mmCIF file of C-alpha atoms in Angstrom:
data_model
loop_
_atom_site.group_PDB
_atom_site.id
_atom_site.type_symbol
_atom_site.label_atom_id
_atom_site.label_comp_id
_atom_site.label_asym_id
_atom_site.label_seq_id
_atom_site.Cartn_x
_atom_site.Cartn_y
_atom_site.Cartn_z
ATOM 1 C CA MET A 1 -63.030 27.588 3.930
ATOM 2 C CA LEU A 2 -64.117 23.395 3.981
ATOM 3 C CA SER A 3 -62.665 22.189 1.426
ATOM 4 C CA LYS A 4 -59.306 23.826 3.340
ATOM 5 C CA LYS A 5 -60.474 21.935 6.707
ATOM 6 C CA LYS A 6 -61.240 18.529 5.021
ATOM 7 C CA TRP A 7 -57.109 18.930 3.551
ATOM 8 C CA ILE A 8 -55.570 20.353 6.951
ATOM 9 C CA VAL A 9 -57.373 16.878 8.449
ATOM 10 C CA LEU A 10 -55.799 14.733 6.146
ATOM 11 C CA ILE A 11 -52.408 15.745 6.128
ATOM 12 C CA CYS A 12 -52.257 15.693 9.954
ATOM 13 C CA ALA A 13 -54.045 11.962 9.888
ATOM 14 C CA ALA A 14 -51.547 10.954 7.454
ATOM 15 C CA ALA A 15 -48.908 13.080 9.054
ATOM 16 C CA LEU A 16 -49.898 11.039 12.314
ATOM 17 C CA THR A 17 -49.676 7.771 11.077
ATOM 18 C CA LEU A 18 -46.437 7.462 9.015
ATOM 19 C CA SER A 19 -44.475 8.352 12.399
ATOM 20 C CA ALA A 20 -46.426 5.903 14.198
ATOM 21 C CA CYS A 21 -45.119 3.955 11.780
ATOM 22 C CA THR A 22 -42.237 4.476 12.320
ATOM 23 C CA ALA A 23 -41.325 4.552 15.858
ATOM 24 C CA CYS A 24 -42.157 1.036 15.765
ATOM 25 C CA GLY A 25 -40.066 -0.214 13.151
ATOM 26 C CA GLY A 26 -37.338 -1.294 15.930
ATOM 27 C CA SER A 27 -36.538 -4.671 17.944
ATOM 28 C CA ALA A 28 -37.910 -4.489 21.182
ATOM 29 C CA SER A 29 -36.486 -7.008 23.668
ATOM 30 C CA SER A 30 -37.649 -7.291 27.594
ATOM 31 C CA GLY A 31 -34.808 -5.201 30.007
ATOM 32 C CA GLY A 32 -33.860 -3.251 27.362
ATOM 33 C CA GLY A 33 -30.233 -5.267 25.967
ATOM 34 C CA ASN A 34 -28.660 -6.310 22.477
ATOM 35 C CA ASN A 35 -29.524 -9.739 21.315
ATOM 36 C CA THR A 36 -25.932 -10.626 21.198
ATOM 37 C CA SER A 37 -24.035 -13.492 23.478
ATOM 38 C CA SER A 38 -21.181 -15.608 23.093
ATOM 39 C CA THR A 39 -22.075 -18.086 24.316
ATOM 40 C CA ALA A 40 -25.242 -20.141 22.796
ATOM 41 C CA GLN A 41 -28.374 -18.497 23.165
ATOM 42 C CA ALA A 42 -32.906 -19.803 22.951
ATOM 43 C CA SER A 43 -34.224 -19.169 20.786
ATOM 44 C CA LYS A 44 -36.801 -17.786 22.629
ATOM 45 C CA THR A 45 -36.316 -14.669 24.553
ATOM 46 C CA PRO A 46 -36.372 -14.608 28.595
ATOM 47 C CA ALA A 47 -39.613 -12.944 28.101
ATOM 48 C CA GLN A 48 -40.921 -15.246 26.294
ATOM 49 C CA ILE A 49 -39.637 -18.456 28.416
ATOM 50 C CA SER A 50 -41.040 -16.989 31.375
ATOM 51 C CA LYS A 51 -44.546 -15.792 29.602
ATOM 52 C CA GLU A 52 -44.586 -20.261 28.477
ATOM 53 C CA VAL A 53 -43.971 -21.413 31.731
ATOM 54 C CA MET A 54 -46.795 -17.969 32.311
ATOM 55 C CA ASP A 55 -48.816 -20.513 30.205
ATOM 56 C CA SER A 56 -48.097 -23.412 30.887
ATOM 57 C CA GLY A 57 -51.700 -24.759 33.072
ATOM 58 C CA ILE A 58 -49.963 -24.008 36.412
ATOM 59 C CA GLU A 59 -52.403 -22.303 38.520
ATOM 60 C CA PHE A 60 -50.851 -19.188 40.279
ATOM 61 C CA PRO A 61 -51.970 -16.277 42.049
ATOM 62 C CA GLU A 62 -52.643 -12.646 41.273
ATOM 63 C CA MET A 63 -49.333 -12.235 38.875
ATOM 64 C CA ILE A 64 -47.444 -8.854 37.895
ATOM 65 C CA GLU A 65 -45.165 -8.631 35.202
ATOM 66 C CA VAL A 66 -42.174 -7.318 36.351
ATOM 67 C CA ASN A 67 -40.158 -3.890 34.654
ATOM 68 C CA ALA A 68 -36.422 -3.055 34.298
ATOM 69 C CA ASP A 69 -36.703 -0.900 37.408
ATOM 70 C CA ASN A 70 -38.594 -2.708 39.240
ATOM 71 C CA LEU A 71 -36.155 -5.761 37.977
ATOM 72 C CA LYS A 72 -32.875 -3.656 39.550
ATOM 73 C CA LEU A 73 -34.377 -2.745 42.665
ATOM 74 C CA GLN A 74 -34.857 -5.832 43.776
ATOM 75 C CA TYR A 75 -32.711 -8.366 42.221
ATOM 76 C CA SER A 76 -30.298 -5.186 43.340
ATOM 77 C CA LEU A 77 -28.367 -5.388 39.479
ATOM 78 C CA GLU A 78 -27.353 -2.788 37.078
ATOM 79 C CA ASP A 79 -28.251 -2.682 33.091
ATOM 80 C CA GLY A 80 -25.371 -3.437 32.310
ATOM 81 C CA ASP A 81 -25.773 -6.641 34.539
ATOM 82 C CA PHE A 82 -28.126 -7.915 31.822
ATOM 83 C CA GLN A 83 -29.853 -8.388 28.378
ATOM 84 C CA GLU A 84 -32.821 -9.290 27.989
ATOM 85 C CA PHE A 85 -35.508 -10.462 31.357
ATOM 86 C CA GLY A 86 -38.464 -12.161 31.609
ATOM 87 C CA VAL A 87 -40.143 -12.130 36.002
ATOM 88 C CA TYR A 88 -43.428 -12.342 37.303
ATOM 89 C CA TRP A 89 -43.966 -12.333 40.185
ATOM 90 C CA SER A 90 -47.026 -12.407 42.957
ATOM 91 C CA GLY A 91 -49.046 -9.615 43.041
ATOM 92 C CA ASN A 92 -50.338 -10.200 46.473
ATOM 93 C CA ALA A 93 -48.201 -10.001 49.213
ATOM 94 C CA ALA A 94 -49.512 -13.623 50.904
ATOM 95 C CA TYR A 95 -47.582 -15.533 48.544
ATOM 96 C CA ALA A 96 -44.488 -16.331 46.832
ATOM 97 C CA ASP A 97 -44.883 -17.266 43.375
ATOM 98 C CA GLU A 98 -42.063 -15.863 41.107
ATOM 99 C CA VAL A 99 -40.799 -16.308 37.919
ATOM 100 C CA CYS A 100 -37.604 -15.629 36.923
ATOM 101 C CA VAL A 101 -35.659 -16.245 33.945
ATOM 102 C CA ILE A 102 -32.555 -13.674 33.238
ATOM 103 C CA LEU A 103 -30.366 -13.747 30.559
ATOM 104 C CA ALA A 104 -27.061 -12.238 31.887
ATOM 105 C CA ALA A 105 -24.802 -9.553 30.054
ATOM 106 C CA ASP A 106 -21.524 -11.680 29.319
ATOM 107 C CA GLY A 107 -19.262 -12.465 31.573
ATOM 108 C CA LYS A 108 -21.830 -11.369 34.459
ATOM 109 C CA ALA A 109 -23.635 -14.868 35.162
ATOM 110 C CA ASP A 110 -21.785 -15.490 38.585
ATOM 111 C CA LYS A 111 -22.704 -11.618 39.731
ATOM 112 C CA VAL A 112 -26.553 -11.829 38.047
ATOM 113 C CA LYS A 113 -26.694 -16.302 39.538
ATOM 114 C CA ASP A 114 -25.624 -14.001 42.985
ATOM 115 C CA ALA A 115 -28.410 -11.355 42.928
ATOM 116 C CA VAL A 116 -30.816 -13.882 42.171
ATOM 117 C CA ASN A 117 -30.104 -16.076 45.120
ATOM 118 C CA GLN A 118 -30.268 -12.643 47.514
ATOM 119 C CA ARG A 119 -33.849 -12.029 46.051
ATOM 120 C CA LEU A 120 -34.434 -15.666 46.955
ATOM 121 C CA GLU A 121 -32.661 -15.240 50.479
ATOM 122 C CA SER A 122 -34.521 -12.210 50.942
ATOM 123 C CA GLN A 123 -37.962 -14.223 49.811
ATOM 124 C CA LYS A 124 -36.944 -16.229 52.772
ATOM 125 C CA THR A 125 -36.551 -13.787 55.432
ATOM 126 C CA ALA A 126 -39.999 -12.005 54.643
ATOM 127 C CA PHE A 127 -42.355 -14.964 54.614
ATOM 128 C CA LYS A 128 -40.465 -17.660 57.175
ATOM 129 C CA ASP A 129 -42.313 -15.870 59.769
ATOM 130 C CA TYR A 130 -45.475 -14.649 57.528
ATOM 131 C CA VAL A 131 -46.576 -17.239 55.782
ATOM 132 C CA LYS A 132 -44.902 -21.139 56.544
ATOM 133 C CA GLU A 133 -46.289 -22.604 53.399
ATOM 134 C CA GLU A 134 -44.877 -20.313 51.336
ATOM 135 C CA TYR A 135 -41.335 -20.091 53.228
ATOM 136 C CA ASP A 136 -41.266 -23.895 52.827
ATOM 137 C CA ARG A 137 -42.053 -24.171 48.897
ATOM 138 C CA LEU A 138 -38.839 -21.650 48.346
ATOM 139 C CA CYS A 139 -37.076 -24.091 50.621
ATOM 140 C CA THR A 140 -37.872 -26.784 47.767
ATOM 141 C CA THR A 141 -36.048 -23.736 45.047
ATOM 142 C CA SER A 142 -32.972 -23.389 44.069
ATOM 143 C CA VAL A 143 -30.967 -20.935 41.463
ATOM 144 C CA SER A 144 -30.844 -22.588 37.898
ATOM 145 C CA THR A 145 -27.598 -21.351 35.424
ATOM 146 C CA LYS A 146 -26.639 -22.877 32.204
ATOM 147 C CA GLY A 147 -24.451 -21.019 29.834
ATOM 148 C CA ASN A 148 -25.422 -16.552 30.648
ATOM 149 C CA TYR A 149 -28.999 -17.648 31.492
ATOM 150 C CA VAL A 150 -30.027 -17.513 35.701
ATOM 151 C CA TYR A 151 -33.537 -19.137 36.391
ATOM 152 C CA TRP A 152 -35.258 -19.953 39.261
ATOM 153 C CA VAL A 153 -39.482 -20.557 39.748
ATOM 154 C CA CYS A 154 -41.371 -20.291 42.845
ATOM 155 C CA THR A 155 -44.864 -22.321 41.939
ATOM 156 C CA LYS A 156 -46.443 -24.846 42.945
ATOM 157 C CA ASP A 157 -45.186 -27.116 40.149
ATOM 158 C CA ASN A 158 -41.277 -26.427 39.914
ATOM 159 C CA ALA A 159 -40.184 -29.463 38.340
ATOM 160 C CA LYS A 160 -42.300 -28.287 35.165
ATOM 161 C CA ALA A 161 -41.990 -24.809 35.324
ATOM 162 C CA ASN A 162 -38.139 -25.471 35.261
ATOM 163 C CA ASP A 163 -38.680 -28.088 32.307
ATOM 164 C CA ILE A 164 -40.113 -25.629 29.895
ATOM 165 C CA ILE A 165 -37.723 -23.359 31.218
ATOM 166 C CA THR A 166 -34.442 -26.116 29.715
ATOM 167 C CA LYS A 167 -36.305 -27.374 27.453
ATOM 168 C CA ALA A 168 -36.287 -23.744 26.282
ATOM 169 C CA ILE A 169 -32.370 -22.674 26.738
ATOM 170 C CA GLY A 170 -31.953 -26.007 25.209
#
């Protein structure tokens, strides 16, 4: 009886191990999109690029990595508008810090740029009478594009953050 229990445990453990290995076989991409585009792409994903900005030594408040649902909600985007993204924003409502890198779907770069500009304007409105210093920082930033990449940052060192992004995009 004890021997039979050991075999059952071994079989279950093997089945779990096998199912875990096969579930991880696909490639991961932030934002759930594919990784093809008619324009040249950076060797790094938008998620990797935004993470590089986060790890660059620029001082950030508590930051939150944004998931696809929050991206679509706050940026008014739909699944077909972007391929991949990497977005972080402040988890503290007193700070306007945000790092946004989005790879737009083919033919959607203008729509994505407009959506990111609307997000920036929304942040300016939110901070205008709330935290003047953060509003002033938001007023020094702008949305940029390169190919299908749309990006903007609001950090304590926008020049450094933008430099990291432009070098990564190529």
